[in-house]
PDB file of C-alpha atoms in Angstrom:
ATOM      1  CA  UNK X   1      73.867  76.838 -65.635  1.00 37.00           C
ATOM      2  CA  UNK X   2      74.853  75.229 -62.208  1.00 43.00           C
ATOM      3  CA  UNK X   3      74.135  78.777 -59.998  1.00 48.00           C
ATOM      4  CA  UNK X   4      70.840  77.982 -61.676  1.00 64.00           C
ATOM      5  CA  UNK X   5      70.041  74.400 -61.140  1.00 74.00           C
ATOM      6  CA  UNK X   6      67.371  73.434 -59.593  1.00 82.00           C
ATOM      7  CA  UNK X   7      67.811  69.363 -58.333  1.00 77.00           C
ATOM      8  CA  UNK X   8      64.678  67.302 -58.577  1.00 76.00           C
ATOM      9  CA  UNK X   9      63.356  67.325 -55.614  1.00 75.00           C
ATOM     10  CA  UNK X  10      61.791  70.719 -55.301  1.00 82.00           C
ATOM     11  CA  UNK X  11      60.688  70.395 -59.087  1.00 85.00           C
ATOM     12  CA  UNK X  12      58.995  67.601 -57.345  1.00 81.00           C
ATOM     13  CA  UNK X  13      57.104  69.980 -54.957  1.00 79.00           C
ATOM     14  CA  UNK X  14      56.576  72.494 -57.695  1.00 87.00           C
ATOM     15  CA  UNK X  15      54.888  70.136 -59.870  1.00 86.00           C
ATOM     16  CA  UNK X  16      52.429  69.399 -56.662  1.00 81.00           C
ATOM     17  CA  UNK X  17      52.200  73.488 -55.479  1.00 82.00           C
ATOM     18  CA  UNK X  18      54.328  73.031 -52.256  1.00 76.00           C
ATOM     19  CA  UNK X  19      56.445  75.304 -52.575  1.00 80.00           C
ATOM     20  CA  UNK X  20      56.747  79.430 -50.856  1.00 83.00           C
ATOM     21  CA  UNK X  21      54.852  81.761 -53.188  1.00 85.00           C
ATOM     22  CA  UNK X  22      57.869  83.381 -54.751  1.00 87.00           C
ATOM     23  CA  UNK X  23      60.171  80.132 -55.355  1.00 86.00           C
ATOM     24  CA  UNK X  24      56.844  78.332 -58.054  1.00 90.00           C
ATOM     25  CA  UNK X  25      56.863  82.228 -59.444  1.00 90.00           C
ATOM     26  CA  UNK X  26      60.516  82.024 -59.691  1.00 90.00           C
ATOM     27  CA  UNK X  27      60.831  78.067 -61.461  1.00 92.00           C
ATOM     28  CA  UNK X  28      57.563  78.858 -63.358  1.00 91.00           C
ATOM     29  CA  UNK X  29      59.504  81.407 -64.906  1.00 91.00           C
ATOM     30  CA  UNK X  30      62.388  79.720 -65.792  1.00 91.00           C
ATOM     31  CA  UNK X  31      59.688  76.672 -67.067  1.00 91.00           C
ATOM     32  CA  UNK X  32      58.982  79.342 -69.386  1.00 91.00           C
ATOM     33  CA  UNK X  33      62.473  80.343 -70.484  1.00 91.00           C
ATOM     34  CA  UNK X  34      64.216  76.891 -70.061  1.00 89.00           C
ATOM     35  CA  UNK X  35      64.173  74.463 -72.662  1.00 88.00           C
ATOM     36  CA  UNK X  36      66.210  72.003 -70.101  1.00 86.00           C
ATOM     37  CA  UNK X  37      64.153  72.342 -66.954  1.00 89.00           C
ATOM     38  CA  UNK X  38      60.593  72.571 -69.050  1.00 90.00           C
ATOM     39  CA  UNK X  39      62.382  68.395 -70.712  1.00 89.00           C
ATOM     40  CA  UNK X  40      63.354  67.604 -66.605  1.00 88.00           C
ATOM     41  CA  UNK X  41      59.389  68.963 -65.193  1.00 89.00           C
ATOM     42  CA  UNK X  42      57.593  66.898 -68.177  1.00 88.00           C
ATOM     43  CA  UNK X  43      60.295  64.094 -67.257  1.00 85.00           C
ATOM     44  CA  UNK X  44      59.066  64.315 -63.472  1.00 83.00           C
ATOM     45  CA  UNK X  45      55.053  64.639 -64.852  1.00 84.00           C
ATOM     46  CA  UNK X  46      55.146  61.794 -67.159  1.00 81.00           C
ATOM     47  CA  UNK X  47      57.262  59.425 -63.943  1.00 74.00           C
ATOM     48  CA  UNK X  48      54.657  60.653 -61.803  1.00 69.00           C
ATOM     49  CA  UNK X  49      51.407  59.898 -63.706  1.00 70.00           C
ATOM     50  CA  UNK X  50      53.354  56.470 -64.737  1.00 67.00           C
ATOM     51  CA  UNK X  51      52.957  55.554 -60.906  1.00 62.00           C
ATOM     52  CA  UNK X  52      49.906  57.646 -60.306  1.00 62.00           C
ATOM     53  CA  UNK X  53      48.558  54.437 -62.758  1.00 63.00           C
ATOM     54  CA  UNK X  54      50.114  51.996 -61.110  1.00 57.00           C
ATOM     55  CA  UNK X  55      49.192  53.236 -56.958  1.00 55.00           C
ATOM     56  CA  UNK X  56      45.649  55.030 -57.626  1.00 55.00           C
ATOM     57  CA  UNK X  57      45.348  57.015 -54.921  1.00 53.00           C
ATOM     58  CA  UNK X  58      41.941  55.293 -54.022  1.00 52.00           C
ATOM     59  CA  UNK X  59      44.374  51.822 -54.173  1.00 50.00           C
ATOM     60  CA  UNK X  60      46.377  53.696 -51.097  1.00 52.00           C
ATOM     61  CA  UNK X  61      43.880  54.967 -50.091  1.00 52.00           C
ATOM     62  CA  UNK X  62      41.955  51.351 -49.465  1.00 51.00           C
ATOM     63  CA  UNK X  63      44.859  49.569 -48.385  1.00 48.00           C
ATOM     64  CA  UNK X  64      45.777  52.118 -45.587  1.00 49.00           C
ATOM     65  CA  UNK X  65      42.208  51.697 -44.277  1.00 52.00           C
ATOM     66  CA  UNK X  66      42.532  47.972 -43.886  1.00 49.00           C
ATOM     67  CA  UNK X  67      45.914  47.890 -42.461  1.00 44.00           C
ATOM     68  CA  UNK X  68      44.596  51.449 -39.964  1.00 46.00           C
ATOM     69  CA  UNK X  69      41.106  49.312 -38.970  1.00 50.00           C
ATOM     70  CA  UNK X  70      43.367  45.832 -38.091  1.00 45.00           C
ATOM     71  CA  UNK X  71      45.396  48.005 -35.509  1.00 42.00           C
ATOM     72  CA  UNK X  72      41.603  49.242 -34.582  1.00 46.00           C
ATOM     73  CA  UNK X  73      40.345  46.313 -33.596  1.00 45.00           C
ATOM     74  CA  UNK X  74      43.909  44.797 -31.730  1.00 42.00           C
ATOM     75  CA  UNK X  75      43.851  47.477 -29.651  1.00 43.00           C
ATOM     76  CA  UNK X  76      40.117  48.021 -29.289  1.00 49.00           C
ATOM     77  CA  UNK X  77      40.152  51.559 -30.143  1.00 45.00           C
ATOM     78  CA  UNK X  78      37.433  53.166 -32.853  1.00 47.00           C
ATOM     79  CA  UNK X  79      39.287  52.941 -36.260  1.00 43.00           C
ATOM     80  CA  UNK X  80      38.215  56.453 -37.015  1.00 43.00           C
ATOM     81  CA  UNK X  81      40.449  57.620 -34.217  1.00 42.00           C
ATOM     82  CA  UNK X  82      43.440  55.487 -35.198  1.00 37.00           C
ATOM     83  CA  UNK X  83      43.648  56.234 -39.189  1.00 39.00           C
ATOM     84  CA  UNK X  84      43.170  60.434 -38.141  1.00 41.00           C
ATOM     85  CA  UNK X  85      45.372  59.693 -35.504  1.00 39.00           C
ATOM     86  CA  UNK X  86      47.761  57.740 -37.825  1.00 35.00           C
ATOM     87  CA  UNK X  87      46.156  59.714 -41.243  1.00 37.00           C
ATOM     88  CA  UNK X  88      50.695  60.953 -41.952  1.00 36.00           C
ATOM     89  CA  UNK X  89      51.986  57.793 -42.116  1.00 37.00           C
ATOM     90  CA  UNK X  90      48.995  57.089 -45.254  1.00 33.00           C
ATOM     91  CA  UNK X  91      49.143  59.644 -47.912  1.00 36.00           C
ATOM     92  CA  UNK X  92      52.321  59.976 -50.043  1.00 36.00           C
ATOM     93  CA  UNK X  93      53.454  61.154 -52.367  1.00 36.00           C
ATOM     94  CA  UNK X  94      55.898  60.463 -55.631  1.00 37.00           C
ATOM     95  CA  UNK X  95      58.822  60.479 -56.168  1.00 36.00           C
ATOM     96  CA  UNK X  96      59.491  60.527 -59.501  1.00 34.00           C
ATOM     97  CA  UNK X  97      64.143  60.412 -59.571  1.00 35.00           C
ATOM     98  CA  UNK X  98      63.269  56.946 -57.878  1.00 36.00           C
ATOM     99  CA  UNK X  99      60.949  54.451 -57.526  1.00 36.00           C
ATOM    100  CA  UNK X 100      60.717  55.272 -53.630  1.00 44.00           C
ATOM    101  CA  UNK X 101      57.424  57.572 -52.226  1.00 47.00           C
ATOM    102  CA  UNK X 102      58.396  60.478 -50.440  1.00 43.00           C
ATOM    103  CA  UNK X 103      55.850  61.568 -47.427  1.00 44.00           C
ATOM    104  CA  UNK X 104      55.402  65.597 -47.288  1.00 39.00           C
ATOM    105  CA  UNK X 105      54.527  65.202 -43.809  1.00 34.00           C
ATOM    106  CA  UNK X 106      58.022  64.802 -42.152  1.00 52.00           C
ATOM    107  CA  UNK X 107      60.478  61.723 -40.883  1.00 67.00           C
ATOM    108  CA  UNK X 108      59.783  59.360 -37.490  1.00 72.00           C
ATOM    109  CA  UNK X 109      63.026  60.309 -35.812  1.00 72.00           C
ATOM    110  CA  UNK X 110      63.170  63.428 -33.625  1.00 55.00           C
ATOM    111  CA  UNK X 111      64.637  66.743 -35.221  1.00 46.00           C
ATOM    112  CA  UNK X 112      66.421  67.805 -32.361  1.00 39.00           C
ATOM    113  CA  UNK X 113      68.561  65.955 -29.651  1.00 36.00           C
ATOM    114  CA  UNK X 114      66.216  64.145 -27.887  1.00 38.00           C
ATOM    115  CA  UNK X 115      67.705  59.569 -28.836  1.00 37.00           C
ATOM    116  CA  UNK X 116      64.964  57.597 -30.513  1.00 39.00           C
ATOM    117  CA  UNK X 117      64.475  54.381 -29.032  1.00 37.00           C
ATOM    118  CA  UNK X 118      66.706  51.820 -29.561  1.00 37.00           C
ATOM    119  CA  UNK X 119      69.070  54.360 -29.983  1.00 41.00           C
ATOM    120  CA  UNK X 120      72.924  53.984 -28.893  1.00 38.00           C
ATOM    121  CA  UNK X 121      73.790  57.346 -28.675  1.00 38.00           C
ATOM    122  CA  UNK X 122      73.281  59.493 -25.900  1.00 38.00           C
ATOM    123  CA  UNK X 123      72.627  63.310 -25.330  1.00 37.00           C
ATOM    124  CA  UNK X 124      76.005  65.368 -24.862  1.00 39.00           C
ATOM    125  CA  UNK X 125      76.313  69.139 -25.137  1.00 36.00           C
ATOM    126  CA  UNK X 126      79.862  68.150 -27.064  1.00 43.00           C
ATOM    127  CA  UNK X 127      77.972  66.625 -29.479  1.00 46.00           C
ATOM    128  CA  UNK X 128      78.695  62.168 -30.635  1.00 50.00           C
ATOM    129  CA  UNK X 129      82.353  61.169 -30.253  1.00 57.00           C
ATOM    130  CA  UNK X 130      82.647  59.473 -33.820  1.00 67.00           C
ATOM    131  CA  UNK X 131      85.249  58.680 -35.442  1.00 83.00           C
ATOM    132  CA  UNK X 132      84.457  58.048 -38.542  1.00 91.00           C
ATOM    133  CA  UNK X 133      81.549  58.884 -41.284  1.00 94.00           C
ATOM    134  CA  UNK X 134      78.957  56.872 -40.458  1.00 95.00           C
ATOM    135  CA  UNK X 135      75.210  55.728 -41.834  1.00 95.00           C
ATOM    136  CA  UNK X 136      71.915  54.966 -39.331  1.00 95.00           C
ATOM    137  CA  UNK X 137      67.946  53.920 -41.761  1.00 95.00           C
ATOM    138  CA  UNK X 138      65.241  53.636 -39.088  1.00 94.00           C
ATOM    139  CA  UNK X 139      61.995  52.489 -39.733  1.00 93.00           C
ATOM    140  CA  UNK X 140      58.492  53.059 -38.684  1.00 90.00           C
ATOM    141  CA  UNK X 141      57.218  50.694 -35.826  1.00 87.00           C
ATOM    142  CA  UNK X 142      53.780  51.472 -34.720  1.00 81.00           C
ATOM    143  CA  UNK X 143      54.430  54.958 -33.101  1.00 79.00           C
ATOM    144  CA  UNK X 144      57.747  54.338 -33.008  1.00 83.00           C
ATOM    145  CA  UNK X 145      61.285  53.764 -34.875  1.00 88.00           C
ATOM    146  CA  UNK X 146      63.282  50.933 -34.974  1.00 93.00           C
ATOM    147  CA  UNK X 147      67.379  51.085 -36.257  1.00 94.00           C
ATOM    148  CA  UNK X 148      68.270  49.018 -38.831  1.00 96.00           C
ATOM    149  CA  UNK X 149      71.270  46.827 -39.137  1.00 96.00           C
ATOM    150  CA  UNK X 150      72.859  45.995 -42.376  1.00 95.00           C
ATOM    151  CA  UNK X 151      71.437  43.385 -44.674  1.00 95.00           C
ATOM    152  CA  UNK X 152      68.359  43.614 -42.431  1.00 96.00           C
ATOM    153  CA  UNK X 153      64.789  42.848 -44.342  1.00 96.00           C
ATOM    154  CA  UNK X 154      62.757  45.085 -45.604  1.00 95.00           C
ATOM    155  CA  UNK X 155      60.195  44.970 -47.453  1.00 92.00           C
ATOM    156  CA  UNK X 156      57.372  46.839 -50.530  1.00 90.00           C
ATOM    157  CA  UNK X 157      55.361  49.548 -47.945  1.00 88.00           C
ATOM    158  CA  UNK X 158      58.597  50.027 -44.902  1.00 91.00           C
ATOM    159  CA  UNK X 159      58.368  53.353 -44.316  1.00 91.00           C
ATOM    160  CA  UNK X 160      62.987  54.176 -43.402  1.00 93.00           C
ATOM    161  CA  UNK X 161      64.592  57.303 -42.776  1.00 93.00           C
ATOM    162  CA  UNK X 162      68.112  57.864 -43.078  1.00 94.00           C
ATOM    163  CA  UNK X 163      70.336  59.782 -41.195  1.00 94.00           C
ATOM    164  CA  UNK X 164      74.385  60.259 -40.903  1.00 96.00           C
ATOM    165  CA  UNK X 165      76.674  60.754 -38.405  1.00 95.00           C
ATOM    166  CA  UNK X 166      79.833  63.238 -38.930  1.00 95.00           C
ATOM    167  CA  UNK X 167      83.013  63.606 -36.688  1.00 93.00           C
ATOM    168  CA  UNK X 168      84.185  66.638 -37.585  1.00 93.00           C
ATOM    169  CA  UNK X 169      83.369  69.977 -40.852  1.00 94.00           C
ATOM    170  CA  UNK X 170      83.479  68.022 -44.144  1.00 96.00           C
ATOM    171  CA  UNK X 171      81.057  68.033 -47.141  1.00 97.00           C
ATOM    172  CA  UNK X 172      78.389  65.024 -48.130  1.00 97.00           C
ATOM    173  CA  UNK X 173      75.481  63.158 -49.892  1.00 96.00           C
ATOM    174  CA  UNK X 174      73.548  60.542 -49.265  1.00 96.00           C
ATOM    175  CA  UNK X 175      72.800  58.540 -52.782  1.00 94.00           C
ATOM    176  CA  UNK X 176      70.725  54.999 -53.207  1.00 93.00           C
ATOM    177  CA  UNK X 177      70.817  52.806 -55.522  1.00 92.00           C
ATOM    178  CA  UNK X 178      67.445  50.865 -55.820  1.00 91.00           C
ATOM    179  CA  UNK X 179      67.543  46.420 -57.621  1.00 90.00           C
ATOM    180  CA  UNK X 180      65.623  48.058 -60.609  1.00 88.00           C
ATOM    181  CA  UNK X 181      68.795  49.599 -61.072  1.00 88.00           C
ATOM    182  CA  UNK X 182      67.194  53.522 -60.066  1.00 89.00           C
ATOM    183  CA  UNK X 183      70.032  55.601 -58.804  1.00 91.00           C
ATOM    184  CA  UNK X 184      68.275  58.355 -56.484  1.00 90.00           C
ATOM    185  CA  UNK X 185      70.565  61.643 -54.050  1.00 92.00           C
ATOM    186  CA  UNK X 186      68.851  62.073 -50.862  1.00 92.00           C
ATOM    187  CA  UNK X 187      70.145  64.940 -50.152  1.00 94.00           C
ATOM    188  CA  UNK X 188      72.785  67.704 -51.653  1.00 94.00           C
ATOM    189  CA  UNK X 189      73.106  71.539 -51.862  1.00 92.00           C
ATOM    190  CA  UNK X 190      70.070  73.136 -53.540  1.00 84.00           C
ATOM    191  CA  UNK X 191      72.388  73.441 -57.035  1.00 85.00           C
ATOM    192  CA  UNK X 192      73.325  70.076 -57.451  1.00 83.00           C
ATOM    193  CA  UNK X 193      76.476  69.255 -55.175  1.00 92.00           C
ATOM    194  CA  UNK X 194      77.180  68.447 -52.388  1.00 96.00           C
ATOM    195  CA  UNK X 195      75.926  69.827 -49.365  1.00 95.00           C
ATOM    196  CA  UNK X 196      78.044  71.215 -45.954  1.00 96.00           C
ATOM    197  CA  UNK X 197      77.067  68.937 -43.400  1.00 96.00           C
ATOM    198  CA  UNK X 198      76.635  68.791 -39.732  1.00 94.00           C
ATOM    199  CA  UNK X 199      79.309  66.495 -37.465  1.00 92.00           C
ATOM    200  CA  UNK X 200      79.358  65.640 -34.013  1.00 88.00           C
ATOM    201  CA  UNK X 201      76.018  64.458 -33.992  1.00 89.00           C
ATOM    202  CA  UNK X 202      73.478  62.622 -35.370  1.00 92.00           C
ATOM    203  CA  UNK X 203      71.624  64.077 -37.749  1.00 92.00           C
ATOM    204  CA  UNK X 204      68.138  62.652 -39.784  1.00 92.00           C
ATOM    205  CA  UNK X 205      67.201  64.173 -43.163  1.00 90.00           C
ATOM    206  CA  UNK X 206      64.260  66.006 -43.765  1.00 83.00           C
ATOM    207  CA  UNK X 207      61.967  63.230 -44.736  1.00 83.00           C
ATOM    208  CA  UNK X 208      60.994  59.698 -44.097  1.00 86.00           C
ATOM    209  CA  UNK X 209      60.642  57.235 -47.605  1.00 83.00           C
ATOM    210  CA  UNK X 210      58.122  54.492 -48.460  1.00 86.00           C
ATOM    211  CA  UNK X 211      59.195  51.439 -50.300  1.00 89.00           C
ATOM    212  CA  UNK X 212      58.485  50.534 -53.309  1.00 85.00           C
ATOM    213  CA  UNK X 213      58.842  46.720 -54.458  1.00 86.00           C
ATOM    214  CA  UNK X 214      62.392  47.410 -56.671  1.00 87.00           C
ATOM    215  CA  UNK X 215      63.589  43.608 -55.904  1.00 91.00           C
ATOM    216  CA  UNK X 216      67.468  42.259 -54.029  1.00 94.00           C
ATOM    217  CA  UNK X 217      68.111  45.077 -51.876  1.00 94.00           C
ATOM    218  CA  UNK X 218      67.968  48.502 -51.817  1.00 94.00           C
ATOM    219  CA  UNK X 219      71.245  50.202 -50.810  1.00 94.00           C
ATOM    220  CA  UNK X 220      72.427  53.716 -49.311  1.00 95.00           C
ATOM    221  CA  UNK X 221      75.725  55.466 -49.976  1.00 95.00           C
ATOM    222  CA  UNK X 222      77.005  58.320 -47.539  1.00 95.00           C
ATOM    223  CA  UNK X 223      79.763  60.221 -49.864  1.00 96.00           C
ATOM    224  CA  UNK X 224      81.005  62.563 -48.114  1.00 96.00           C
ATOM    225  CA  UNK X 225      85.218  64.613 -48.739  1.00 96.00           C
ATOM    226  CA  UNK X 226      87.069  67.495 -46.663  1.00 95.00           C
ATOM    227  CA  UNK X 227      86.215  70.039 -49.890  1.00 95.00           C
ATOM    228  CA  UNK X 228      83.208  70.515 -51.863  1.00 95.00           C
ATOM    229  CA  UNK X 229      82.979  68.371 -54.889  1.00 95.00           C
ATOM    230  CA  UNK X 230      80.365  67.612 -57.616  1.00 93.00           C
ATOM    231  CA  UNK X 231      77.914  65.297 -58.618  1.00 93.00           C
ATOM    232  CA  UNK X 232      77.716  64.442 -61.442  1.00 92.00           C
ATOM    233  CA  UNK X 233      81.240  61.835 -61.982  1.00 91.00           C
ATOM    234  CA  UNK X 234      80.425  60.447 -58.209  1.00 93.00           C
ATOM    235  CA  UNK X 235      76.761  59.701 -60.279  1.00 92.00           C
ATOM    236  CA  UNK X 236      78.330  58.397 -62.994  1.00 91.00           C
ATOM    237  CA  UNK X 237      80.721  56.071 -60.712  1.00 92.00           C
ATOM    238  CA  UNK X 238      77.936  54.835 -59.281  1.00 91.00           C
ATOM    239  CA  UNK X 239      76.209  53.771 -62.730  1.00 89.00           C
ATOM    240  CA  UNK X 240      79.248  51.750 -63.141  1.00 88.00           C
ATOM    241  CA  UNK X 241      80.007  49.470 -61.251  1.00 88.00           C
ATOM    242  CA  UNK X 242      77.988  45.811 -59.711  1.00 88.00           C
ATOM    243  CA  UNK X 243      75.766  47.342 -56.654  1.00 90.00           C
ATOM    244  CA  UNK X 244      75.241  46.752 -53.480  1.00 90.00           C
ATOM    245  CA  UNK X 245      78.412  47.919 -52.932  1.00 86.00           C
ATOM    246  CA  UNK X 246      80.780  47.026 -49.559  1.00 73.00           C
ATOM    247  CA  UNK X 247      83.011  49.622 -47.874  1.00 65.00           C
ATOM    248  CA  UNK X 248      83.756  51.565 -51.291  1.00 62.00           C
ATOM    249  CA  UNK X 249      87.079  50.848 -51.567  1.00 64.00           C
ATOM    250  CA  UNK X 250      86.941  49.933 -55.358  1.00 64.00           C
ATOM    251  CA  UNK X 251      85.296  52.931 -56.363  1.00 78.00           C
ATOM    252  CA  UNK X 252      87.396  55.015 -58.032  1.00 80.00           C
ATOM    253  CA  UNK X 253      85.771  58.330 -56.162  1.00 89.00           C
ATOM    254  CA  UNK X 254      89.983  60.173 -55.499  1.00 88.00           C
ATOM    255  CA  UNK X 255      89.489  61.948 -52.175  1.00 91.00           C
ATOM    256  CA  UNK X 256      86.390  60.840 -50.859  1.00 93.00           C
ATOM    257  CA  UNK X 257      85.182  58.365 -48.587  1.00 93.00           C
ATOM    258  CA  UNK X 258      82.581  56.100 -48.472  1.00 93.00           C
ATOM    259  CA  UNK X 259      79.625  54.107 -46.299  1.00 93.00           C
ATOM    260  CA  UNK X 260      77.383  52.272 -47.199  1.00 93.00           C
ATOM    261  CA  UNK X 261      74.560  50.997 -46.012  1.00 95.00           C
ATOM    262  CA  UNK X 262      72.408  48.353 -48.162  1.00 95.00           C
ATOM    263  CA  UNK X 263      68.660  46.633 -46.889  1.00 96.00           C
ATOM    264  CA  UNK X 264      67.623  43.478 -48.310  1.00 96.00           C
ATOM    265  CA  UNK X 265      63.963  42.620 -49.958  1.00 91.00           C
TER     266      UNK X 265
END
């Protein structure tokens, strides 16, 4: 039932044991009694196993250590010091829903009202004045984050974080499609529907993502509406059209606005 729906991101954390004890127990009880949920969890675990087979932890650790050692040599600092300071960027867990790697230790952007380097918005007590929904993608560069332009070139291994801005109270979801045709919901409510969005200022999603080797593009879509909406029909529509999508005007999504942002690979 819809009121018992558990989103995929929460099932990922359930599988990893990263939820509070009461939530682990509640989802465990649901898994034992709900055949459909057991099937979803089994599929996620299988996808995790496939990803781990392709990118074993030892390989990821060696790649991270080699890269960080190179940075340490360039900076004239001990490799151990740099590795310890950067460990939070080198410990991904595999996201089963899409070919993106979810970083569990937070994002690359400030979580308060401070402005990240290169941001075009200023701190304003009454919020940021915007007339249309907007979607931003930021990429980690060393200890900072750079704001990417639409159609910017990215590559596998880049760490990015999404941020939205909406002018007024509304509901919305953030969904992506990659060059392999895999659709991912990045932002929804706990029941799998649209989330109530925060308006008047830039809002970053909680977690950053490491891009994998899906070819050609990563396309992100911010879907907004004045009223709450379910996502199943939105996902079916997105799965039935060619990507990347431009401004979204040709989509059959009545009473909804689509803001698109494409990265090229």
